[in-house]
Coordinates of C-alpha atoms in Angstrom, one line a residue:
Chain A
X1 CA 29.2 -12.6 0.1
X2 CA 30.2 -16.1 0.2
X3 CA 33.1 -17.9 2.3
X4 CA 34.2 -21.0 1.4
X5 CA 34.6 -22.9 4.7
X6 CA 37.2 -26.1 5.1
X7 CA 36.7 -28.4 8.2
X8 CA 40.5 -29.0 9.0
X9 CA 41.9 -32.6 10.6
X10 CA 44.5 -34.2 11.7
X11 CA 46.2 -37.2 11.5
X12 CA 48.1 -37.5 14.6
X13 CA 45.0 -36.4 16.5
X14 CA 42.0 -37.0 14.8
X15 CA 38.5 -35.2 15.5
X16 CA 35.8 -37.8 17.3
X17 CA 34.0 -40.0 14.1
X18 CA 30.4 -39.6 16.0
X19 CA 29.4 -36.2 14.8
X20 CA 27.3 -36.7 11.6
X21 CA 24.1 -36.5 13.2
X22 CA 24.9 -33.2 14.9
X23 CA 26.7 -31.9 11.5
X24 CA 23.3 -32.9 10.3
X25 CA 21.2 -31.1 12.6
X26 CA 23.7 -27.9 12.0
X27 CA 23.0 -28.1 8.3
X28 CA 19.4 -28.1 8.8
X29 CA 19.9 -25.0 10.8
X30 CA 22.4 -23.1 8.3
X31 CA 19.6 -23.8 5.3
X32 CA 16.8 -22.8 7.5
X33 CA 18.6 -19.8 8.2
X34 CA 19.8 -19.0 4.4
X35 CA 23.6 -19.6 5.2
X36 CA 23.9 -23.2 3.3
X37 CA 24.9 -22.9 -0.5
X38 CA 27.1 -26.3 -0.2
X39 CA 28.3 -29.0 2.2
X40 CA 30.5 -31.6 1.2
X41 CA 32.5 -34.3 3.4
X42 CA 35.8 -35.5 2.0
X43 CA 37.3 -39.1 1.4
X44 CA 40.4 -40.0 2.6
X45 CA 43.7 -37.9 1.4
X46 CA 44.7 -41.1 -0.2
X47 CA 42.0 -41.4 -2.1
X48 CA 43.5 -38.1 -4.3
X49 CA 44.6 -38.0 -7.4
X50 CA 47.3 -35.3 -8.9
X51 CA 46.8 -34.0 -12.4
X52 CA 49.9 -32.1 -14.3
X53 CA 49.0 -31.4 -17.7
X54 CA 50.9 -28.3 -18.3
X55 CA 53.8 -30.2 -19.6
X56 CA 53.7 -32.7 -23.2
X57 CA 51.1 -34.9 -21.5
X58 CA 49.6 -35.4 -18.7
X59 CA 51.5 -37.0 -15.5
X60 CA 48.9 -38.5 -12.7
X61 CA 50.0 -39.0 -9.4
X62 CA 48.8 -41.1 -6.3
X63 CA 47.9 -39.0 -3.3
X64 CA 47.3 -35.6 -2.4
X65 CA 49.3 -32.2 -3.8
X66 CA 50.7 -31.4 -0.5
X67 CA 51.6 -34.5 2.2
X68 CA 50.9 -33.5 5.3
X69 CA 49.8 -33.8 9.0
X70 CA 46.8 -31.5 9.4
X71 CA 44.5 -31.9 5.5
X72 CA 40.9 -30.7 4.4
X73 CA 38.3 -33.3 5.5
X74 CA 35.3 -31.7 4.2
X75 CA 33.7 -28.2 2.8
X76 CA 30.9 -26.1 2.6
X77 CA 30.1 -22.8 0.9
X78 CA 28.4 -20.3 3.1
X79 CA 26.5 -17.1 1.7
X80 CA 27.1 -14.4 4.8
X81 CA 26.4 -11.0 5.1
X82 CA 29.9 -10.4 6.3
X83 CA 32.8 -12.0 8.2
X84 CA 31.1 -11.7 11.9
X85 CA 28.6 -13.3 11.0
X86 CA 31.1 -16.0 8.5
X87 CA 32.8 -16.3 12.5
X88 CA 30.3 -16.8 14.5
X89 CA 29.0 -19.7 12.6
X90 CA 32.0 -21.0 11.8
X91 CA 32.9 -21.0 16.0
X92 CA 29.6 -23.1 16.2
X93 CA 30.7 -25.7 13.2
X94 CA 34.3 -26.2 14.8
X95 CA 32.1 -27.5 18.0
X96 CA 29.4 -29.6 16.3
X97 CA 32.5 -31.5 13.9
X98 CA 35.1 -31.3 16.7
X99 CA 37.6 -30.0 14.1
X100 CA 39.5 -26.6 13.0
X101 CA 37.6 -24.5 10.6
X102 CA 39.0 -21.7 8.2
X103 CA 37.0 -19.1 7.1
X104 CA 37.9 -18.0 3.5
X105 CA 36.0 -15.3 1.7
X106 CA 35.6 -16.0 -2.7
X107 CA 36.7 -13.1 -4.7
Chain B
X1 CA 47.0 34.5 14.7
X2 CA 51.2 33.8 14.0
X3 CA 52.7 30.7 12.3
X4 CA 53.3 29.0 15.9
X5 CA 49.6 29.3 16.9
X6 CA 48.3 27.8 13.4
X7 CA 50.9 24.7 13.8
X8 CA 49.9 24.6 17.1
X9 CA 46.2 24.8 16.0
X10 CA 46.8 22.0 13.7
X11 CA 48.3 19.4 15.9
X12 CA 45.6 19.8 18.1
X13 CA 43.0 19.2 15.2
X14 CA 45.5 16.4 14.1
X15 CA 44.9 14.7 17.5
X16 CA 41.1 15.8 18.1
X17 CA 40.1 15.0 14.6
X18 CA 42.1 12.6 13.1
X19 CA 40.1 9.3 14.3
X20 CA 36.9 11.5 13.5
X21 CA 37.5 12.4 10.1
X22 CA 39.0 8.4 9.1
X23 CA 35.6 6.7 10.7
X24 CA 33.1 9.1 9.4
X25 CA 34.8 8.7 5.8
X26 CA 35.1 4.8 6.3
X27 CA 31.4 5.2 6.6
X28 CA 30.7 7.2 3.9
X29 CA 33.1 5.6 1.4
X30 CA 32.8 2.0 3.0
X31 CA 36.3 1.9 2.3
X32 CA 39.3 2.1 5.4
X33 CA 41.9 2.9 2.6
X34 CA 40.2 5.7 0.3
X35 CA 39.1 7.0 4.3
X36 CA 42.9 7.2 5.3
X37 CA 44.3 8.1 2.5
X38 CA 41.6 11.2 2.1
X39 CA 42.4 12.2 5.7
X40 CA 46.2 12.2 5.1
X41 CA 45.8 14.7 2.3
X42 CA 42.9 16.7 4.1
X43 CA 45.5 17.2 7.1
X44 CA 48.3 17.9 4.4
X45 CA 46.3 20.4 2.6
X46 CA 45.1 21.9 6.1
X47 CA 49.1 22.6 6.8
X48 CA 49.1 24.2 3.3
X49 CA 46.1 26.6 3.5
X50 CA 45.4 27.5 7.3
X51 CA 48.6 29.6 7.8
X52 CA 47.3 31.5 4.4
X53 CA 43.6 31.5 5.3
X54 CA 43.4 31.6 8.7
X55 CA 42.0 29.1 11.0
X56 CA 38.0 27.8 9.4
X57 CA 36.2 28.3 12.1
X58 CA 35.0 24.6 12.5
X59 CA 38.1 22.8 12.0
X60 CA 36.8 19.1 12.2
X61 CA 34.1 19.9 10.2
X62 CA 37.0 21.6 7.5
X63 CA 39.0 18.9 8.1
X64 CA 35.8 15.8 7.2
X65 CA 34.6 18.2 4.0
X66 CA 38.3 18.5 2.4
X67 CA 38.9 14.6 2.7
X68 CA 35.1 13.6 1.4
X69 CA 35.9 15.8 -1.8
X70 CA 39.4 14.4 -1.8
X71 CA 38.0 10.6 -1.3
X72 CA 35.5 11.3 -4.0
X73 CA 38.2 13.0 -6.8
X74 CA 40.0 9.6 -5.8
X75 CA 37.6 7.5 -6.4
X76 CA 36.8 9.5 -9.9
X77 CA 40.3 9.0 -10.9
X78 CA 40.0 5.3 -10.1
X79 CA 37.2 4.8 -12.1
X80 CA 38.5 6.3 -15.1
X81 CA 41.8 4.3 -14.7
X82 CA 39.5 0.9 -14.2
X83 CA 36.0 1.2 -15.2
X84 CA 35.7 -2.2 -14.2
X85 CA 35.4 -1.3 -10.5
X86 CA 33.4 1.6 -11.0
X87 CA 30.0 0.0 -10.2
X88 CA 31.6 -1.4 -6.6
X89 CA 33.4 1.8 -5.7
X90 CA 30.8 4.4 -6.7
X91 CA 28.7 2.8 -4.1
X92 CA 28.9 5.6 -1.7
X93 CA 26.0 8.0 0.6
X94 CA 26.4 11.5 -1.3
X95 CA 24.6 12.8 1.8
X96 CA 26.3 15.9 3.1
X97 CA 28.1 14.8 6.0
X98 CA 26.9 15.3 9.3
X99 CA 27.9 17.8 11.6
X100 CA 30.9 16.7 13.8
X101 CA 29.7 15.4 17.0
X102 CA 27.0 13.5 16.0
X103 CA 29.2 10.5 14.6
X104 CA 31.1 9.6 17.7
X105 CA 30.1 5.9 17.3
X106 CA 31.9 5.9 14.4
X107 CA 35.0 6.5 16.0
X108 CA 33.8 3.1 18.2
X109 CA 33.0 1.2 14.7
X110 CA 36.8 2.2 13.9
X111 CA 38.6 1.1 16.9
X112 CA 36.4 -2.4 16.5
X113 CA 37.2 -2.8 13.0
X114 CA 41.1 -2.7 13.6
X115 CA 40.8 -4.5 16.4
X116 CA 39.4 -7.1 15.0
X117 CA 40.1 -10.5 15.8
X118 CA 40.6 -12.1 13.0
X119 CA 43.6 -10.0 12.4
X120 CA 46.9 -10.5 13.7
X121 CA 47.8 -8.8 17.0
X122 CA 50.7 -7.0 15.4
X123 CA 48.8 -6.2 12.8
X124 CA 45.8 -5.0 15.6
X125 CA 48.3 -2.8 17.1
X126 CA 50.0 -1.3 13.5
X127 CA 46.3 -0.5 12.5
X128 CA 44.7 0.9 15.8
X129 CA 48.2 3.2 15.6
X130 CA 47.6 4.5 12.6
X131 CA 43.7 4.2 11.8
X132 CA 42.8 5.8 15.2
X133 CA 45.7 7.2 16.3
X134 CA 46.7 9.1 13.3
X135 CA 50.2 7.6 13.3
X136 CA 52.3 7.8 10.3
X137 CA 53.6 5.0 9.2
X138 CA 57.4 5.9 9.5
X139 CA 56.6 6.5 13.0
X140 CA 54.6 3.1 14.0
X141 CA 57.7 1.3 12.2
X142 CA 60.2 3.7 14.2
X143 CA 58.1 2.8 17.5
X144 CA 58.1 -1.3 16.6
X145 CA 61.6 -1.3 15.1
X146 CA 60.9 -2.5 11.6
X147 CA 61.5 -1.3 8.6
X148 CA 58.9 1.1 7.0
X149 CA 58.3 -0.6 4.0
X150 CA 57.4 -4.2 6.1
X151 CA 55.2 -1.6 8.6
X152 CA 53.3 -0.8 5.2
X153 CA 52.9 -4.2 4.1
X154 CA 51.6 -5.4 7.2
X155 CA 48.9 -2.0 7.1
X156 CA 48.3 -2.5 3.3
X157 CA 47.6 -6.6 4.1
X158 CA 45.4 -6.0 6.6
X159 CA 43.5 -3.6 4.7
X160 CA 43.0 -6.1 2.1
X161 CA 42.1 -8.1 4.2
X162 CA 39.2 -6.2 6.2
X163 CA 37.5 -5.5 2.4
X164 CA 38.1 -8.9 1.4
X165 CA 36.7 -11.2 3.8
X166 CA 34.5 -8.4 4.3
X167 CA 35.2 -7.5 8.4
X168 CA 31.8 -5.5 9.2
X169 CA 32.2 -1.7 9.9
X170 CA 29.6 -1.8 12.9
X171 CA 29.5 -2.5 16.5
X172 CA 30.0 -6.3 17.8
X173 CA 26.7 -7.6 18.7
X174 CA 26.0 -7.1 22.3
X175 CA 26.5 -11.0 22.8
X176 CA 30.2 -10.2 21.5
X177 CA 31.0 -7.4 22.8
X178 CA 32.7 -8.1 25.9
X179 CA 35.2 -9.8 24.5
X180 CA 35.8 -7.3 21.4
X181 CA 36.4 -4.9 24.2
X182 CA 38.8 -6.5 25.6
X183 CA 40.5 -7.7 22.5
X184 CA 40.4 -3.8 22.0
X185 CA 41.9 -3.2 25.8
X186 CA 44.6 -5.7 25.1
X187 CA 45.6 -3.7 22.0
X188 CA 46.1 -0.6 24.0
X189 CA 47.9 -2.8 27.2
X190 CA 50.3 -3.7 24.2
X191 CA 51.3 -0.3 22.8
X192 CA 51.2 1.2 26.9
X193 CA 54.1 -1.9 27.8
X194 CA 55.8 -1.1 25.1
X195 CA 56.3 2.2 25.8
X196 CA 56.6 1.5 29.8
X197 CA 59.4 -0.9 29.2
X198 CA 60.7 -0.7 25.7
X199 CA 62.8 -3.3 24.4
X200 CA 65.8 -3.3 21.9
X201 CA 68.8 -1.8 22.6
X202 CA 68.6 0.9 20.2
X203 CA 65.7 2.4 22.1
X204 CA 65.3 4.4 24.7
X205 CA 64.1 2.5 27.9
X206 CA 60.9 4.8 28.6
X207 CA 59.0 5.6 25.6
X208 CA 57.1 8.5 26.4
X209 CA 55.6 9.0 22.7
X210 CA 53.8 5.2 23.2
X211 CA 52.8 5.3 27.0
X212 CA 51.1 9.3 26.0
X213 CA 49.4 7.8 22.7
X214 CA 48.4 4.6 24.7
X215 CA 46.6 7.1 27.5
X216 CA 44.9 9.2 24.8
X217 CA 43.5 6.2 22.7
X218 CA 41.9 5.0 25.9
X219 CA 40.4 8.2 27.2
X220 CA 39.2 7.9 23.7
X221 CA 37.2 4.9 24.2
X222 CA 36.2 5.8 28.0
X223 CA 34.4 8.9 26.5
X224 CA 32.8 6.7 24.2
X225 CA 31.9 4.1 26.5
X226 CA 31.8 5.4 29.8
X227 CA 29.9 2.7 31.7
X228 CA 32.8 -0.1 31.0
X229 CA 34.2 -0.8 33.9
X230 CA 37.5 -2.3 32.7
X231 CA 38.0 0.5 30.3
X232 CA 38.1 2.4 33.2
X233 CA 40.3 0.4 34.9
X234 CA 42.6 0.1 32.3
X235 CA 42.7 4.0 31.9
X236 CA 43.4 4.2 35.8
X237 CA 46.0 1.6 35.9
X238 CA 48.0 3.4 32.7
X239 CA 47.4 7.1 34.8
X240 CA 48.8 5.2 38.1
X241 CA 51.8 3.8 36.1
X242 CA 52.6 7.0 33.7
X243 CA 52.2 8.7 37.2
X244 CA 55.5 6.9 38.3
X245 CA 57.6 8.0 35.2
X246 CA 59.7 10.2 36.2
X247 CA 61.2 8.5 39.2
X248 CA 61.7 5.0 37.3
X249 CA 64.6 6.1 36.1
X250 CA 67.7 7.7 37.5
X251 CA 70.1 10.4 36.2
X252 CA 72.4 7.7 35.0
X253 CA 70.1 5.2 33.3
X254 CA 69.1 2.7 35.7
X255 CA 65.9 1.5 36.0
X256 CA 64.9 2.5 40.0
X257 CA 62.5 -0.1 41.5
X258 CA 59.1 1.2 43.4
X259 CA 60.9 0.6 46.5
X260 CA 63.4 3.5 45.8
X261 CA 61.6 5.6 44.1
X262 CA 61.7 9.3 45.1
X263 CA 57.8 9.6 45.5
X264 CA 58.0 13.3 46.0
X265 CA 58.8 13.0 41.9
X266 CA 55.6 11.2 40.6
X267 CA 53.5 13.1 39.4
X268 CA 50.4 14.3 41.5
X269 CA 47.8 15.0 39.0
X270 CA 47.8 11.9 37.2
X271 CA 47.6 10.0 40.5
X272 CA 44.5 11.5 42.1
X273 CA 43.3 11.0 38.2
X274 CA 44.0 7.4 38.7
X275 CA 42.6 7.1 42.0
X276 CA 39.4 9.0 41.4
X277 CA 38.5 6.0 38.7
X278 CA 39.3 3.2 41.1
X279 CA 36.9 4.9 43.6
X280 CA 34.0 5.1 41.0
X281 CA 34.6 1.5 40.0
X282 CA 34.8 0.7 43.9
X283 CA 31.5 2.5 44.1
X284 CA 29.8 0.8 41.1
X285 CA 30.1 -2.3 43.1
X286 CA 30.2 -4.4 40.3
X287 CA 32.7 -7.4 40.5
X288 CA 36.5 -6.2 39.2
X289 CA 37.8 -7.3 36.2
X290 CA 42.0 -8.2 35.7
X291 CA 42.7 -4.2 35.2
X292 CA 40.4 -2.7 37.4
X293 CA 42.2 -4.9 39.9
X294 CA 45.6 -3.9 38.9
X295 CA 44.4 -0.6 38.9
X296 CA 43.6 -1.4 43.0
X297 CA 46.9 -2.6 43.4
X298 CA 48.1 0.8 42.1
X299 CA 46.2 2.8 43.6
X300 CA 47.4 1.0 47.1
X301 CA 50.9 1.9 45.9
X302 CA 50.4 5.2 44.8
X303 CA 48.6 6.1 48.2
X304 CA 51.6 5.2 50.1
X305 CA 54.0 8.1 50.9
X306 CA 56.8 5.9 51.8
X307 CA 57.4 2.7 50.6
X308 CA 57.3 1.8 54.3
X309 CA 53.9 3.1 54.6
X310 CA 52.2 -0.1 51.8
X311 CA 49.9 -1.8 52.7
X312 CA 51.2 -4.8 51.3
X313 CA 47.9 -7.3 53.1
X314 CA 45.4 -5.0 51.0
X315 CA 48.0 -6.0 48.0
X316 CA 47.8 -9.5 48.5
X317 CA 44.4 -9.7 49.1
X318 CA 43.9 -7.9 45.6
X319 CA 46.5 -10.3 44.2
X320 CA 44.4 -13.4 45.4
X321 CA 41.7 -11.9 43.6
X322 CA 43.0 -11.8 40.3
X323 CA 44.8 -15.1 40.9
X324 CA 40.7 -16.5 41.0
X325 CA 40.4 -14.4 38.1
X326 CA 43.5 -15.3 36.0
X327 CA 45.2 -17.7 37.2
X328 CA 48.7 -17.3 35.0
X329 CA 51.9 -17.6 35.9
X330 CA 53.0 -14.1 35.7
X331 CA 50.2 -12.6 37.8
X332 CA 51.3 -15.4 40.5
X333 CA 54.9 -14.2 40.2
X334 CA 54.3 -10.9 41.0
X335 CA 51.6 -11.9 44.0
X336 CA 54.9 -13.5 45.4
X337 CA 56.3 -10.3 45.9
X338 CA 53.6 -9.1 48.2
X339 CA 53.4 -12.7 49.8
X340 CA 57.6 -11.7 50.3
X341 CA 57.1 -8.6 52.6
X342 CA 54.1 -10.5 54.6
X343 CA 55.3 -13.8 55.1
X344 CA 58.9 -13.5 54.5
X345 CA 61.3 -14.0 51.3
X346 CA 61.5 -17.4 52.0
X347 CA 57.8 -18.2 51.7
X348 CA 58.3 -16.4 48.6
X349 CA 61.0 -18.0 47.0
X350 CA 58.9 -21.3 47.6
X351 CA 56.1 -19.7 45.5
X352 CA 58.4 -18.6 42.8
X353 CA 60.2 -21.8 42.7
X354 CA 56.7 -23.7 41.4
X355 CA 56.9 -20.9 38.8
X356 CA 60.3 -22.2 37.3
X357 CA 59.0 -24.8 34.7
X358 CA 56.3 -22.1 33.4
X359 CA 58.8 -18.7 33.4
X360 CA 61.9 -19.5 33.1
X361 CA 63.0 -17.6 30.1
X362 CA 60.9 -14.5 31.3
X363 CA 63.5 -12.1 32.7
X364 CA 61.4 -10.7 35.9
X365 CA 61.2 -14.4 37.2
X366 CA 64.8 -14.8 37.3
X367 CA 65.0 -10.6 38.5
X368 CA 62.3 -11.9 41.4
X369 CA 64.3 -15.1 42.7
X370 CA 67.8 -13.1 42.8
X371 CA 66.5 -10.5 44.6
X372 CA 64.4 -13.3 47.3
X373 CA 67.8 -15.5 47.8
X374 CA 69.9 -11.8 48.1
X375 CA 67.4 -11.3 51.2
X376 CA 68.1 -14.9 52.0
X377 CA 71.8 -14.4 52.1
X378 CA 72.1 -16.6 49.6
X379 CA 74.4 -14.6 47.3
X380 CA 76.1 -17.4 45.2
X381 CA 72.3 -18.2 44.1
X382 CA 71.8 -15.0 43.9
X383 CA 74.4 -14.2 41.4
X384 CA 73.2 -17.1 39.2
X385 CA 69.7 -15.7 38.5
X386 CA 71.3 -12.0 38.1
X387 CA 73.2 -13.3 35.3
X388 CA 69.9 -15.4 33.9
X389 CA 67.4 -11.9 34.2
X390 CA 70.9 -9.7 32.8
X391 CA 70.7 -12.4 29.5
X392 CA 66.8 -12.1 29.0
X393 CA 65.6 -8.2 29.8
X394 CA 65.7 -6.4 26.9
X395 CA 65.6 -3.2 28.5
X396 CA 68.6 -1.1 29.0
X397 CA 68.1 0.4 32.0
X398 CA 66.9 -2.7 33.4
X399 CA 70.0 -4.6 32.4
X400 CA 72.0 -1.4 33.9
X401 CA 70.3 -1.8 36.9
X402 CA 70.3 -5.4 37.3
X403 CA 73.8 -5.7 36.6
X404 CA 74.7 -3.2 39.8
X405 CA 72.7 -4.8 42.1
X406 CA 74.6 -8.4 40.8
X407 CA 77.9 -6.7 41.2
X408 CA 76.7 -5.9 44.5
X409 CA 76.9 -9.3 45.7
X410 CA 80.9 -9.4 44.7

């Protein structure tokens, strides 16, 4: 089973910026373990880019889909056996990045 | 055997078996909604057969063999209509099943598994109702006034939920399982206050049917975990409270406070129930958790024959304990009433006062101060934070009651 997980921030209250070498040490951990299918951190929202080509052609706009406070500063892809395990590791990521995590299972 | 014995016959199985049937079939299927669904019919087709065929002589074991062979023409039909999910729902154990009795930890799985914490609290209580409790779901919607069909979508959500973030069927390891306990103990707190002071005015103030099912669920879970202490507790504090029922409220409607109480009322059996469990966790002499405390506290006030007769310093001493324990505002509100008849209602109000910031749209704060400041003479004040309590209690006969004792003061 695999669980897409998304480190959550927030603008008004940011998480601390010194926790790469203890996100680094936790990802050493999850492969060791066999949890780690994919880590990614995330530039800044304003670095997005919106793509609509649904309509005539395509329209590209500046930013992210959805402004708002709280936005998705990084991912991974977890392979779990089920969602206590998913939680449990997830409760440990929200303390080595200092930020929310959600938990979200793939179809 | 006459039509009154069989229904009779079949309630009982309903409440023995119900839980029994849905946790060893969520088991065997994997599946909480092909388990509950199989157990509806396997009850329905039990009212159909039993007063033709007589009573089978193992009713659980009836009861689990109808709904596997209903779960499994389900799941036949399913796969027929969708052959695409035939490879994932044909995973089942065609094991016979085993005899009833040897599956009670499934029963535990089950009560986990809607409790779980990642769902919704609402959604905990909805599903521990009708997973466990054997519910319908017209009658959890009656008992949380909502509609039926929002009571379904919040089951059929949560459902979806549990198969498709995958919530394990199995025990919480033993490094989590003092807090999934009581995650599951708050659960049952919920549906017990409910029924002990039911809000809405369309309801009736006591709710017998949720205090009753509240009790049962947790004897349920003290037989299956008989060495948790604050299972225990919790059962005794529910006993000590249901215990009081019949005096709490009077012949026209009012909520009656433990100090008038007609003790002679409450009801003797549940008490020394109550009070043998806070003895045994006294004797375990293992540190108290919050409701084996307030199981204490009851038990002092259930041992007193006249209100005269508390022991209101063994209160507060068991009030200063679960203040170390949980230091919230509520549990210090209602520590001031004990700190009232020992040190006087103006050492009280002083208390209550700090609480203002913290409480002040909870009803019983405002109930609390206006009954301190009538002690106090101080009937303009008083008045004031009648009105305030009157505006926020949701109860009826509280408001009744409140509202006499304001009127009082005229």
């Amino acid at each position: 089973m695999q669980y897409l997980v998304s480190v959550i921030d927030d603008k008004s209250n940011p998480g601390s910026t010194d926790r790469q070498p203890a996100i680094s040490a936790f990802n050493e951990r999850l492969i060791a373990e066999g949890y780690w299918v994919f880590a990614g951190g995330l530039a800044d929202t304003d670095a997005a880019t919106v793509i609509d080509n649904r309509g005539e052609q395509a329209v590209f706009s500046d930013g992210p889909f959805v402004e708002s406070k709280e936005y998705l500063a990084g991912v991974w892809v977890w392979e779990a056996p089920d969602l206590d395990v998913a939680l449990t590791l997830a409760a440990e990521a929200s303390k080595v990045c200092d930020r929310k995590i959600e938990v979200r299972p793939f179809l | 055997m006459n039509d009154v014995d069989v229904r009779e016959a079949i309630t009982r199985a309903h409440h023995e078996e119900w839980a029994r049937v849905v946790a060893a079939l969520t088991r065997r299927f994997g599946d909480l909604g092909i388990a509950e669904e199989a157990a509806a019919e396997a009850f329905a087709t039990a009212v159909e057969r039993w007063p033709v065929d007589g009573l089978p002589p193992n009713p659980g074991g009836w009861l689990t063999t109808t709904a596997s062979r209903k779960a499994i023409d389900r799941i036949r039909r399913e796969n027929k209509r969708d052959d695409k999910h035939k490879e994932a729902q044909m995973v089942y154990d065609d094991a016979p099943p085993e005899p009833v009795g040897a599956i009670d930890d499934d029963r535990l799985r089950l009560i986990f598994i809607c409790c779980h914490p990642a769902l919704a609290m609402q959604t905990r209580v909805a599903l521990t109702l009708r997973m466990v409790g054997g519910l319908t779901v017209p009658e959890i919607a009656r008992a949380y006034l909502v509609a039926e069909t929002a009571m379904e979508r919040r089951i059929t959500r949560a459902k979806a939920k549990i198969k498709a973030a995958r919530i394990p069927y199995r025990m919480p390891s033993a490094e989590d399982l003092p807090a999934r306990v009581s995650g599951v103990l708050a659960v049952l707190f919920l549906v017990f206050n409910e029924g002990y002071l039911a809000t809405g005015p369309g309801t009736d103030p006591l709710r017998h049917d949720l205090t009753t099912e509240a009790i049962r669920l947790t004897r349920l879970i003290r037989t299956l975990m008989p060495g948790d202490g604050e299972v225990a507790g919790l059962l005794a504090l529910m006993l000590l409270i249901e215990a009081r029922r019949p005096a709490r409220v009077s012949a026209g409607g009012e909520l009656v406070p433990l100090t008038e109480q007609d003790r002679g009322a409450w009801d003797a059996t549940l008490i020394a129930e109550g009070h043998r469990l806070v003895r045994e966790r006294l004797a375990a002499g293992v540190a108290p958790g919050r409701y084996q405390i307030l199981a204490a506290i009851n038990a002092v006030h259930t041992s007193a024959r006249d209100i005269r007769d508390t022991d209101w310093s063994q209160v507060l001493a068991l009030y200063d304990q679960l203040v170390r324990l949980d230091p919230s505002p509520i549990i210090a509100l209602n520590r001031a009433i004990a700190v009232a008849e020992i040190d006087g209602p103006d050492v009280a109000l002083a208390t209550v006062d700090r609480l203002a910031e913290a409480l002040t749209g909870y009803h019983a704060y405002h109930a609390t101060r206006a009954e301190l400041l009538r002690r106090l003479h101080r009937g303009p004040e008083a008045r004031t934070a009648y009105d305030k309590a009157i505006e926020l209690a949701g109860n009826t006969a509280e408001t009744a009651y409140l509202t006499r004792r304001r009127d009082q003061l005229r």
